[in-house]
Every structure is written in structure tokens, then in C-alpha cells.
Amino acid sequence: MEVIMDWVSSHIIEILTFLLVCITGVYAFLTWRYVRLTRDILEENQQMRLDAQKPEIAIYLRSDSTGPTYMYLYVENIGVGPAYDVKFTTDLCFRLPGNHSLGQRVPFLGRGIRYLPPEKIRMELLGSGLDIGMRELMQRQLEIAAAYKDSMRKKYEESFCLDFREHGGS
């Protein structure tokens, strides 16, 4: 027993150093794990914040079924965040009844929309069933692309195919 006590007393510094290294290693591992979990939580929180501010633009046609058919173009922000700098790309040479271009009849398609809050709808009358050329229009399709940004200036792009035939064409 005395031999063991002599050995321990002569090697106490090495024993304590070894224990300190082991404890430091465990502490370093736990710190690394905590930092990693904190980073994951932070990334998830940032993604949730971005998703909570994400705009989403929808462009669609709607016709009025009462009386002469009125055709409306709707641009709606169906997302939960505001849309900024909404720009539209389409064939502006597309002719509407009365020989109007799409840009003349729907001015915001040419100049864009600076700010579109959530649940906001912009609506423009394209024409009615009494307009000359409306039957020809009802045989057409139109592609409109929308590019916009969210509050963090992240860019989004979506494309919509508007089919006038679904609203009274053959």
C-alpha cells in the first residue's frame, strides 16, 4: 500500500494534468455541440422569418357572368409579405378589342407596381362582350411573367399563362 502511495505522490502532477485534459476535452465537445445546435436554431429562425415575409404574386383572368361578359385582369399578392418593384414581361403588342395594346388598357403592366401589400388586388377591365373583337380575343392565350422582390430584396420570378378560352371561348 505504501508503494502505491509513494507512486501516486510522485506522479500527482501527471495524474491531475491527465484529469484536467480529459475534463477540458469533454467541455470542448459540449461547447462545440452547443454552438452547433445554436447555429441550427438560428438558421431555422431566419428561414421562418423569411417565410413569414414572403410575397407571392398571382395573375389571373375573371369574367363577369351577369349581362354582357366583362373580362378582368387580376394581379394579387396572395403571400404574407409585401411585394416590391413588381415588373411584368409580356407581349405588349397583344391587341385588345378597340385596337388597344395591353399596355394601354392595363397601364401597370408597362410601368410595374412599386409596392403591393399582402392580400391586395389590382384589377383592370380588359373588355366586354359588346366590344368589337372580343370573340377573337376569347380564342387567345397570353403569357405574363412577374418579377418582384421581398422586404429583404430577395428576387422572385413567376410565369402565368392566361387562357381567354376558359372564359367564353371555344
mmCIF file of C-alpha atoms in Angstrom:
data_model
loop_
_atom_site.group_PDB
_atom_site.id
_atom_site.type_symbol
_atom_site.label_atom_id
_atom_site.label_comp_id
_atom_site.label_asym_id
_atom_site.label_seq_id
_atom_site.Cartn_x
_atom_site.Cartn_y
_atom_site.Cartn_z
ATOM 1 C CA MET A 1 0.000 0.000 0.000
ATOM 2 C CA GLU A 2 2.880 2.261 0.800
ATOM 3 C CA VAL A 3 4.309 1.655 -2.668
ATOM 4 C CA ILE A 4 1.084 2.821 -4.254
ATOM 5 C CA MET A 5 1.020 5.943 -2.075
ATOM 6 C CA ASP A 6 4.614 6.733 -3.000
ATOM 7 C CA TRP A 7 3.857 6.240 -6.693
ATOM 8 C CA VAL A 8 0.724 8.449 -6.535
ATOM 9 C CA SER A 9 2.524 11.197 -4.631
ATOM 10 C CA SER A 10 5.421 11.173 -7.078
ATOM 11 C CA HIS A 11 3.062 11.277 -10.115
ATOM 12 C CA ILE A 12 0.309 13.540 -8.744
ATOM 13 C CA ILE A 13 1.099 16.331 -11.221
ATOM 14 C CA GLU A 14 0.806 13.939 -14.186
ATOM 15 C CA ILE A 15 -2.432 12.451 -12.829
ATOM 16 C CA LEU A 16 -4.010 15.874 -12.265
ATOM 17 C CA THR A 17 -2.832 17.055 -15.690
ATOM 18 C CA PHE A 18 -4.391 13.974 -17.319
ATOM 19 C CA LEU A 19 -7.704 14.560 -15.474
ATOM 20 C CA LEU A 20 -7.633 18.235 -16.457
ATOM 21 C CA VAL A 21 -7.049 17.303 -20.121
ATOM 22 C CA CYS A 22 -9.975 14.843 -20.002
ATOM 23 C CA ILE A 23 -12.304 17.399 -18.390
ATOM 24 C CA THR A 24 -11.205 20.063 -20.904
ATOM 25 C CA GLY A 25 -11.878 17.649 -23.785
ATOM 26 C CA VAL A 26 -15.387 16.888 -22.505
ATOM 27 C CA TYR A 27 -16.049 20.609 -22.001
ATOM 28 C CA ALA A 28 -14.775 21.402 -25.525
ATOM 29 C CA PHE A 29 -17.043 18.712 -27.010
ATOM 30 C CA LEU A 30 -20.087 20.026 -25.117
ATOM 31 C CA THR A 31 -19.284 23.598 -26.191
ATOM 32 C CA TRP A 32 -18.934 22.505 -29.838
ATOM 33 C CA ARG A 33 -22.266 20.670 -29.631
ATOM 34 C CA TYR A 34 -23.973 23.702 -28.071
ATOM 35 C CA VAL A 35 -22.583 26.030 -30.772
ATOM 36 C CA ARG A 36 -23.793 23.669 -33.491
ATOM 37 C CA LEU A 37 -27.296 23.421 -32.018
ATOM 38 C CA THR A 38 -27.443 27.205 -31.595
ATOM 39 C CA ARG A 39 -26.410 27.682 -35.241
ATOM 40 C CA ASP A 40 -29.127 25.261 -36.401
ATOM 41 C CA ILE A 41 -31.762 27.071 -34.332
ATOM 42 C CA LEU A 42 -30.596 30.436 -35.689
ATOM 43 C CA GLU A 43 -30.774 29.229 -39.306
ATOM 44 C CA GLU A 44 -34.259 27.819 -38.737
ATOM 45 C CA ASN A 45 -35.359 31.073 -37.118
ATOM 46 C CA GLN A 46 -34.004 33.110 -40.041
ATOM 47 C CA GLN A 47 -35.788 30.855 -42.531
ATOM 48 C CA MET A 48 -39.056 31.164 -40.600
ATOM 49 C CA ARG A 49 -38.675 34.959 -40.589
ATOM 50 C CA LEU A 50 -38.079 34.990 -44.348
ATOM 51 C CA ASP A 51 -41.064 32.702 -44.943
ATOM 52 C CA ALA A 52 -43.229 34.969 -42.782
ATOM 53 C CA GLN A 53 -42.365 37.899 -45.078
ATOM 54 C CA LYS A 54 -42.531 36.100 -48.425
ATOM 55 C CA PRO A 55 -44.765 37.654 -51.083
ATOM 56 C CA GLU A 56 -46.425 35.600 -53.791
ATOM 57 C CA ILE A 57 -47.968 37.141 -56.880
ATOM 58 C CA ALA A 58 -50.903 35.586 -58.735
ATOM 59 C CA ILE A 59 -52.144 36.819 -62.115
ATOM 60 C CA TYR A 60 -55.448 35.557 -63.434
ATOM 61 C CA LEU A 61 -58.480 36.368 -65.564
ATOM 62 C CA ARG A 62 -62.012 36.532 -64.314
ATOM 63 C CA SER A 63 -65.190 37.167 -66.245
ATOM 64 C CA ASP A 64 -68.469 38.567 -65.027
ATOM 65 C CA SER A 65 -71.327 36.188 -65.751
ATOM 66 C CA THR A 66 -74.115 38.777 -65.428
ATOM 67 C CA GLY A 67 -75.178 40.638 -68.555
ATOM 68 C CA PRO A 68 -72.522 41.201 -71.197
ATOM 69 C CA THR A 69 -69.371 39.347 -70.321
ATOM 70 C CA TYR A 70 -66.762 41.611 -68.792
ATOM 71 C CA MET A 71 -63.207 40.301 -68.769
ATOM 72 C CA TYR A 72 -60.953 41.463 -65.921
ATOM 73 C CA LEU A 73 -57.231 41.004 -65.354
ATOM 74 C CA TYR A 74 -56.319 40.490 -61.689
ATOM 75 C CA VAL A 75 -52.900 40.852 -60.067
ATOM 76 C CA GLU A 76 -52.981 39.744 -56.443
ATOM 77 C CA ASN A 77 -50.405 39.340 -53.694
ATOM 78 C CA ILE A 78 -51.501 36.073 -52.080
ATOM 79 C CA GLY A 79 -48.359 35.885 -49.923
ATOM 80 C CA VAL A 80 -47.882 37.058 -46.347
ATOM 81 C CA GLY A 81 -45.297 39.765 -47.086
ATOM 82 C CA PRO A 82 -45.305 42.837 -49.315
ATOM 83 C CA ALA A 83 -44.019 42.649 -52.894
ATOM 84 C CA TYR A 84 -41.731 45.428 -54.089
ATOM 85 C CA ASP A 85 -40.744 46.530 -57.593
ATOM 86 C CA VAL A 86 -43.175 44.224 -59.396
ATOM 87 C CA LYS A 87 -42.277 44.179 -63.092
ATOM 88 C CA PHE A 88 -44.224 42.416 -65.813
ATOM 89 C CA THR A 89 -42.961 40.935 -69.048
ATOM 90 C CA THR A 90 -45.424 40.133 -71.785
ATOM 91 C CA ASP A 91 -46.173 40.696 -75.434
ATOM 92 C CA LEU A 92 -47.258 44.330 -75.199
ATOM 93 C CA CYS A 93 -48.153 44.175 -78.905
ATOM 94 C CA PHE A 94 -51.008 41.863 -77.914
ATOM 95 C CA ARG A 95 -54.101 43.679 -79.204
ATOM 96 C CA LEU A 96 -57.301 44.034 -77.236
ATOM 97 C CA PRO A 97 -60.710 44.938 -78.656
ATOM 98 C CA GLY A 98 -60.825 48.530 -79.864
ATOM 99 C CA ASN A 99 -57.255 48.187 -81.192
ATOM 100 C CA HIS A 100 -55.774 48.930 -77.754
ATOM 101 C CA SER A 101 -52.476 47.387 -76.749
ATOM 102 C CA LEU A 102 -52.335 45.527 -73.470
ATOM 103 C CA GLY A 103 -50.031 48.234 -72.069
ATOM 104 C CA GLN A 104 -52.601 50.951 -72.922
ATOM 105 C CA ARG A 105 -55.519 49.103 -71.362
ATOM 106 C CA VAL A 106 -53.593 47.894 -68.289
ATOM 107 C CA PRO A 107 -51.006 50.605 -67.525
ATOM 108 C CA PHE A 108 -49.366 48.828 -64.581
ATOM 109 C CA LEU A 109 -48.235 46.032 -66.924
ATOM 110 C CA GLY A 110 -45.974 48.532 -68.661
ATOM 111 C CA ARG A 111 -44.760 50.583 -65.726
ATOM 112 C CA GLY A 112 -44.936 47.925 -62.994
ATOM 113 C CA ILE A 113 -46.140 48.206 -59.419
ATOM 114 C CA ARG A 114 -43.784 49.729 -56.845
ATOM 115 C CA TYR A 115 -45.484 48.228 -53.780
ATOM 116 C CA LEU A 116 -48.148 45.546 -53.466
ATOM 117 C CA PRO A 117 -49.102 44.711 -49.870
ATOM 118 C CA PRO A 118 -50.365 41.263 -48.830
ATOM 119 C CA GLU A 119 -53.941 40.421 -49.823
ATOM 120 C CA LYS A 120 -54.058 43.449 -52.147
ATOM 121 C CA ILE A 121 -55.710 43.008 -55.552
ATOM 122 C CA ARG A 122 -55.177 45.190 -58.616
ATOM 123 C CA MET A 123 -57.937 44.737 -61.169
ATOM 124 C CA GLU A 124 -58.313 46.176 -64.668
ATOM 125 C CA LEU A 125 -61.137 45.779 -67.159
ATOM 126 C CA LEU A 126 -59.869 44.266 -70.408
ATOM 127 C CA GLY A 127 -63.148 44.488 -72.303
ATOM 128 C CA SER A 128 -66.770 43.403 -72.510
ATOM 129 C CA GLY A 129 -68.792 41.100 -74.714
ATOM 130 C CA LEU A 130 -70.082 44.180 -76.534
ATOM 131 C CA ASP A 131 -66.569 45.200 -77.643
ATOM 132 C CA ILE A 132 -65.693 44.610 -81.266
ATOM 133 C CA GLY A 133 -63.149 41.834 -81.481
ATOM 134 C CA MET A 134 -63.956 40.284 -78.100
ATOM 135 C CA ARG A 135 -64.811 36.956 -79.752
ATOM 136 C CA GLU A 136 -61.396 36.913 -81.406
ATOM 137 C CA LEU A 137 -59.751 37.679 -78.068
ATOM 138 C CA MET A 138 -61.557 34.720 -76.487
ATOM 139 C CA GLN A 139 -59.548 32.386 -78.769
ATOM 140 C CA ARG A 140 -56.194 33.560 -77.388
ATOM 141 C CA GLN A 141 -53.639 32.731 -74.731
ATOM 142 C CA LEU A 142 -51.260 35.187 -73.129
ATOM 143 C CA GLU A 143 -48.033 34.614 -71.167
ATOM 144 C CA ILE A 144 -47.244 37.123 -68.428
ATOM 145 C CA ALA A 145 -44.109 36.868 -66.295
ATOM 146 C CA ALA A 146 -43.846 38.721 -62.983
ATOM 147 C CA ALA A 147 -40.541 39.576 -61.290
ATOM 148 C CA TYR A 148 -40.606 41.082 -57.800
ATOM 149 C CA LYS A 149 -38.679 41.408 -54.538
ATOM 150 C CA ASP A 150 -39.486 40.852 -50.886
ATOM 151 C CA SER A 151 -38.596 43.172 -47.989
ATOM 152 C CA MET A 152 -35.107 41.610 -47.801
ATOM 153 C CA ARG A 153 -34.628 42.355 -51.557
ATOM 154 C CA LYS A 154 -34.690 38.661 -52.456
ATOM 155 C CA LYS A 155 -35.853 38.268 -56.067
ATOM 156 C CA TYR A 156 -38.706 36.044 -57.229
ATOM 157 C CA GLU A 157 -39.980 35.254 -60.715
ATOM 158 C CA GLU A 158 -43.169 33.534 -61.780
ATOM 159 C CA SER A 159 -44.821 32.972 -65.133
ATOM 160 C CA PHE A 160 -48.540 32.749 -65.823
ATOM 161 C CA CYS A 161 -50.401 31.503 -68.890
ATOM 162 C CA LEU A 162 -53.750 33.251 -69.182
ATOM 163 C CA ASP A 163 -56.188 31.353 -71.354
ATOM 164 C CA PHE A 164 -59.049 33.519 -72.567
ATOM 165 C CA ARG A 165 -60.736 30.389 -73.968
ATOM 166 C CA GLU A 166 -61.616 29.306 -70.423
ATOM 167 C CA HIS A 167 -63.802 32.404 -70.154
ATOM 168 C CA GLY A 168 -66.171 32.012 -73.053
ATOM 169 C CA GLY A 169 -64.047 30.900 -75.978
ATOM 170 C CA SER A 170 -64.473 27.629 -77.815
#
